[in-house]
PDB file of C-alpha atoms in Angstrom:
ATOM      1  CA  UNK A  11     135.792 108.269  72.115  1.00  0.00           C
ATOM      2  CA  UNK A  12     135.221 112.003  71.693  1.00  0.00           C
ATOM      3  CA  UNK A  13     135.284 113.871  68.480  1.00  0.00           C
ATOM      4  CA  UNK A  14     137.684 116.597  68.230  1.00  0.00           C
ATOM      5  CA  UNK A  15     135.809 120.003  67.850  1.00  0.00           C
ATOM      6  CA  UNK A  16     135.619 121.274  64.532  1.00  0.00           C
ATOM      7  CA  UNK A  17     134.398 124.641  63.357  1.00  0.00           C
ATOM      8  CA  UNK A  18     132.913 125.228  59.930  1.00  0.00           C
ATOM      9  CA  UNK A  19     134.918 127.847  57.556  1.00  0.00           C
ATOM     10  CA  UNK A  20     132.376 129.721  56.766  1.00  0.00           C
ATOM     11  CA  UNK A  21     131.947 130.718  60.723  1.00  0.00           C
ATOM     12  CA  UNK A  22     135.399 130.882  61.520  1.00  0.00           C
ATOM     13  CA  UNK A  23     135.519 133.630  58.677  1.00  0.00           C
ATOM     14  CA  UNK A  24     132.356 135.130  59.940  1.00  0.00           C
ATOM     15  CA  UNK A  25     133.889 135.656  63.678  1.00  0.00           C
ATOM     16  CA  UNK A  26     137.223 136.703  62.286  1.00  0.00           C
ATOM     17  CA  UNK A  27     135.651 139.715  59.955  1.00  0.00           C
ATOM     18  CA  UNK A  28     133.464 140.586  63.017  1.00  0.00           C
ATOM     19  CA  UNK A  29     135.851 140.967  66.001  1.00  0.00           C
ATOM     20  CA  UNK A  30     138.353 142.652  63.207  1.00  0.00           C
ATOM     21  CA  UNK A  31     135.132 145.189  62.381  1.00  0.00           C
ATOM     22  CA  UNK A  32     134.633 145.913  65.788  1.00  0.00           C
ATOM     23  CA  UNK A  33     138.207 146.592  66.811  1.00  0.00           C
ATOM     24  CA  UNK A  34     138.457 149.257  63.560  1.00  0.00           C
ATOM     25  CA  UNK A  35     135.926 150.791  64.608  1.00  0.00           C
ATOM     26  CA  UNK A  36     136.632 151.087  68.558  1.00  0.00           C
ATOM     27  CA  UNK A  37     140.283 152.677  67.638  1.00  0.00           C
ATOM     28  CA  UNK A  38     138.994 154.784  65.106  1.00  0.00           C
ATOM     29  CA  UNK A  39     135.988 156.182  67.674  1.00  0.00           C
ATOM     30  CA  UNK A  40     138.926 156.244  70.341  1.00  0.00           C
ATOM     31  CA  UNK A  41     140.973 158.125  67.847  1.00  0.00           C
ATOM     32  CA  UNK A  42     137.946 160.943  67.369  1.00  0.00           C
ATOM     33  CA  UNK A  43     137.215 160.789  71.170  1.00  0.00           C
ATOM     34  CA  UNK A  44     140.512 162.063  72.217  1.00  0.00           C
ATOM     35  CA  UNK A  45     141.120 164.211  69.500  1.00  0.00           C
ATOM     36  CA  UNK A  46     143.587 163.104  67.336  1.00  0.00           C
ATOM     37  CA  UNK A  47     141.671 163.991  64.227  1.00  0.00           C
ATOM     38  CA  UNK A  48     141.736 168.050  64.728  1.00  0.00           C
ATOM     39  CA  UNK A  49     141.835 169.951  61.475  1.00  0.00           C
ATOM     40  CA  UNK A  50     142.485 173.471  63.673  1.00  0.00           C
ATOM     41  CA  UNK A  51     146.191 174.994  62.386  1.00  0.00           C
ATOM     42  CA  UNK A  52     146.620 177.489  65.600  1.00  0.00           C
ATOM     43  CA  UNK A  53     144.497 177.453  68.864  1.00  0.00           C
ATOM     44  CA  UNK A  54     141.934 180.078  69.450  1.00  0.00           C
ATOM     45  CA  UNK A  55     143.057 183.913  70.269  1.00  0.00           C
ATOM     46  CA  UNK A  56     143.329 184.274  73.812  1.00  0.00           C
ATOM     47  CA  UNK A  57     143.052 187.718  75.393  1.00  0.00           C
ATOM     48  CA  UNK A  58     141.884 190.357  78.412  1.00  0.00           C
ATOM     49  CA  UNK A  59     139.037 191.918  76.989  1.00  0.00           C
ATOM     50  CA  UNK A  60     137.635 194.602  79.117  1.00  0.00           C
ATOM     51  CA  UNK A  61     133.388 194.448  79.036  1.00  0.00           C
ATOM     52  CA  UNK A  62     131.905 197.156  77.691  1.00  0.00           C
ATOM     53  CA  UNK A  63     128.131 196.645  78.048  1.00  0.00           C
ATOM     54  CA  UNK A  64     127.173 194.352  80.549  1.00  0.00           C
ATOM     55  CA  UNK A  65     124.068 192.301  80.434  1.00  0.00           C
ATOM     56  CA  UNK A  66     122.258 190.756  83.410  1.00  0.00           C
ATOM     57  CA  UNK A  67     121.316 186.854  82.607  1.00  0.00           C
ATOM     58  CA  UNK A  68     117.669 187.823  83.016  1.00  0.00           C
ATOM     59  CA  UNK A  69     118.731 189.805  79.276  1.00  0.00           C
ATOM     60  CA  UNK A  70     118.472 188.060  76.179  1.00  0.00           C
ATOM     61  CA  UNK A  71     120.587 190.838  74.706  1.00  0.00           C
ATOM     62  CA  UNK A  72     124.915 189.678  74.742  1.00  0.00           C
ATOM     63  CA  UNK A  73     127.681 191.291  76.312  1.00  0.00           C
ATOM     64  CA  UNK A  74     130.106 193.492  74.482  1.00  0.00           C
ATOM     65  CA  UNK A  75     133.685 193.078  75.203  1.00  0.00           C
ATOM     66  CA  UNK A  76     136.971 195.644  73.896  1.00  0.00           C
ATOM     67  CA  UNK A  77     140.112 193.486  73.074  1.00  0.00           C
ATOM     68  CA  UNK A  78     143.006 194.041  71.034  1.00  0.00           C
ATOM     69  CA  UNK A  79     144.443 191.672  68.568  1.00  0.00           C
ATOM     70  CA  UNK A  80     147.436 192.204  67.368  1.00  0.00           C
ATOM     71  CA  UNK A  81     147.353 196.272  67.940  1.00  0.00           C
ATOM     72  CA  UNK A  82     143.625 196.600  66.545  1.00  0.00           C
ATOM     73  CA  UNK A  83     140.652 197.066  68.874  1.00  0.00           C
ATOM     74  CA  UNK A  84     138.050 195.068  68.020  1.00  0.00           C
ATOM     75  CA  UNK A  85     134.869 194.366  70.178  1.00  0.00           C
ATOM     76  CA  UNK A  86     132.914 191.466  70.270  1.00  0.00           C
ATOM     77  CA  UNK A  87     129.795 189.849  71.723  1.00  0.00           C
ATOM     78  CA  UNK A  88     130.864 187.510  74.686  1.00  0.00           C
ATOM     79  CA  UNK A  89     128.687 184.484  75.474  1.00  0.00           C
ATOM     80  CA  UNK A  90     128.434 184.943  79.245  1.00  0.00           C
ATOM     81  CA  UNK A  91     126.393 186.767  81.750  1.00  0.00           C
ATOM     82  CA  UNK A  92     126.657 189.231  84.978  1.00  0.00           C
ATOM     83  CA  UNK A  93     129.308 191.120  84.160  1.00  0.00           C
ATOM     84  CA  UNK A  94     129.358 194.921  84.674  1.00  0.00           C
ATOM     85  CA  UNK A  95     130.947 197.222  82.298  1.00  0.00           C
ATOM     86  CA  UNK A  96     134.735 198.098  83.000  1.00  0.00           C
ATOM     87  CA  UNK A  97     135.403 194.500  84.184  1.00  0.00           C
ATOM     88  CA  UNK A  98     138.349 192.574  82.679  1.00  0.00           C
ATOM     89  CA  UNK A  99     137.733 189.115  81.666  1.00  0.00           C
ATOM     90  CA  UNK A 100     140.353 186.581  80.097  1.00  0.00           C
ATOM     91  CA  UNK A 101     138.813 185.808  76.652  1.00  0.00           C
ATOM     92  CA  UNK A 102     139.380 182.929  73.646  1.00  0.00           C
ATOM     93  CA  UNK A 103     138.211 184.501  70.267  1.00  0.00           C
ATOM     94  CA  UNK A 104     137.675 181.046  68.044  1.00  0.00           C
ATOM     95  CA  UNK A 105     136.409 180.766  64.244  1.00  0.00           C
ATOM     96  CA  UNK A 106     133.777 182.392  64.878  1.00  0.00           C
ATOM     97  CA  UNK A 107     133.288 185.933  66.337  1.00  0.00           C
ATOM     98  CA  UNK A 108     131.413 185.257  69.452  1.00  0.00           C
ATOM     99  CA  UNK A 109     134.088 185.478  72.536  1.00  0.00           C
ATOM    100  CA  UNK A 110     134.193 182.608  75.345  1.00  0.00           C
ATOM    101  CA  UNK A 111     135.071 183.045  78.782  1.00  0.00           C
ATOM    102  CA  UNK A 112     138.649 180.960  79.291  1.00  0.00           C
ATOM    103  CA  UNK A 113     137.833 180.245  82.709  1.00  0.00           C
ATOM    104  CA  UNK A 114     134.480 178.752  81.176  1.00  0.00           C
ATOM    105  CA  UNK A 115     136.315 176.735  78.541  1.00  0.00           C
ATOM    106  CA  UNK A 116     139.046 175.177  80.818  1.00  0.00           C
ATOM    107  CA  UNK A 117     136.777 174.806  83.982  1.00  0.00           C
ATOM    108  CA  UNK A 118     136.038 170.882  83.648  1.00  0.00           C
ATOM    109  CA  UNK A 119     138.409 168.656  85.356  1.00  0.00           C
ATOM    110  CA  UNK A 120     136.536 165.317  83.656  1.00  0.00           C
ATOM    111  CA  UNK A 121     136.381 164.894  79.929  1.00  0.00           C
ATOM    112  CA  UNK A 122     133.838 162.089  79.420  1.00  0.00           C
ATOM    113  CA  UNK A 123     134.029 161.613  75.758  1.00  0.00           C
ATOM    114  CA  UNK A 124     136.096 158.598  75.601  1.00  0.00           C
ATOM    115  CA  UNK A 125     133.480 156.776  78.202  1.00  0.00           C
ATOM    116  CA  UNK A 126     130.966 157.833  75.943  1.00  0.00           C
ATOM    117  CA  UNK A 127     131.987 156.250  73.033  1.00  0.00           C
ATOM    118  CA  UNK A 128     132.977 153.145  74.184  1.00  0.00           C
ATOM    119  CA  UNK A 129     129.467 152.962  75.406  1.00  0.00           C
ATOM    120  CA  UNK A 130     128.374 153.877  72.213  1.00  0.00           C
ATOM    121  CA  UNK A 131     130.407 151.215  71.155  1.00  0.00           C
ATOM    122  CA  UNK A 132     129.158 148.348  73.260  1.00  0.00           C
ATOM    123  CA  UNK A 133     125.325 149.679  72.529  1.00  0.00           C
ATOM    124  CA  UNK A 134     125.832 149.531  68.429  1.00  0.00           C
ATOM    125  CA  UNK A 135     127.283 145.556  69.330  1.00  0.00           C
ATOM    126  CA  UNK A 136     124.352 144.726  71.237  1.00  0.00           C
ATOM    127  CA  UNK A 137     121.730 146.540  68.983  1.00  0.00           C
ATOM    128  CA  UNK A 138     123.260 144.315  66.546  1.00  0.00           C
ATOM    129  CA  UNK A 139     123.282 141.207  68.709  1.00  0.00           C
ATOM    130  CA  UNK A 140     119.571 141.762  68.869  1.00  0.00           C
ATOM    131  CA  UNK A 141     118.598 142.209  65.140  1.00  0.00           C
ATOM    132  CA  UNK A 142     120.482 139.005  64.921  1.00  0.00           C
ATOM    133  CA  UNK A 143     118.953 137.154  67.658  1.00  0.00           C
ATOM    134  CA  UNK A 144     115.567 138.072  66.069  1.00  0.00           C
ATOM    135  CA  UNK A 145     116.354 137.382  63.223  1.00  0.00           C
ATOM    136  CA  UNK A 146     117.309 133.486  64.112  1.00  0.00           C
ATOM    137  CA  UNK A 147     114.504 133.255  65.950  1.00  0.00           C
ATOM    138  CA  UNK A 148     112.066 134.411  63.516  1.00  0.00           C
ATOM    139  CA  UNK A 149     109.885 131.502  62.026  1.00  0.00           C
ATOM    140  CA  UNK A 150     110.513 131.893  58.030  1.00  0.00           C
ATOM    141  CA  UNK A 151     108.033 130.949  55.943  1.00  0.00           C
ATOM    142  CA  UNK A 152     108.052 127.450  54.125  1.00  0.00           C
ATOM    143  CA  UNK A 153     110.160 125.745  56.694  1.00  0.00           C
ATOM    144  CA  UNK A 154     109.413 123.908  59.900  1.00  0.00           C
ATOM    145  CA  UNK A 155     110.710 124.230  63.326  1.00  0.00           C
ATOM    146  CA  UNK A 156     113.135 121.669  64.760  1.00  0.00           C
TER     147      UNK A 156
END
């Protein structure tokens, strides 16, 4: 006759918190990783800026670009290289005052944060696998090995 299996209470608890710690986590790194948490109000100015001073990307010196927002001409520094001066270029003018190429921005076709953090995820489990394994396996002192 076989004895039905029985788990202890205290490990039944133990799995329970752990798999629900491990699926907060995972939606609330999901949740990050596909941006649901952005504090931004509008999106970033977009505009044609003409270049005013071109740089070659030999120069450690930035580009200038001319672009008017909302009937003022500003100008700007743009974070790009190559350009020659009189050339149009589609900027994005964010919180800061550095301009970005668009076609620079929006040029990736694979967004690999959401693989990365499920990795991340599945390396902070077995990290703590580990410590735990070692830790069990660790002789303490003042009791004997079975």
């Amino acid at each position: 006759m076989r004895a039905p299996l029985a788990f202890a209470e205290p490990m039944v608890r133990s799995v329970a918190v752990a798999a629900l710690s491990v699926l907060i986590s995972f939606l609330l790194a999901m949740a990050g990783a596909l941006s649901h948490w952005s504090t931004s109000t509008t999106g970033p100015l977009t505009a044609s800026a003409t270049v005013v001073a071109g740089s070659p990307c030999s120069s450690p010196s930035p580009e200038l670009v001319r672009f008017d927002d909302n009937g003022t001409e500003r100008t700007a520094p743009l974070d790009a290289c190559g350009h020659s001066a009189g050339e149009i270029v589609e900027i994005s003018l964010g919180s800061s005052e550095t301009a970005h190429l668009i076609s620079a921005n929006i040029g990736t076709t694979f967004d690999a944060r959401p693989i990365g953090v499920v990795l991340m995820i599945c390396a902070g489990i077995a990290g703590a696998a580990a410590a735990d394994f070692l830790r069990r396996t660790r002789p303490r002192p003042g009791r004997a090995r079975i």
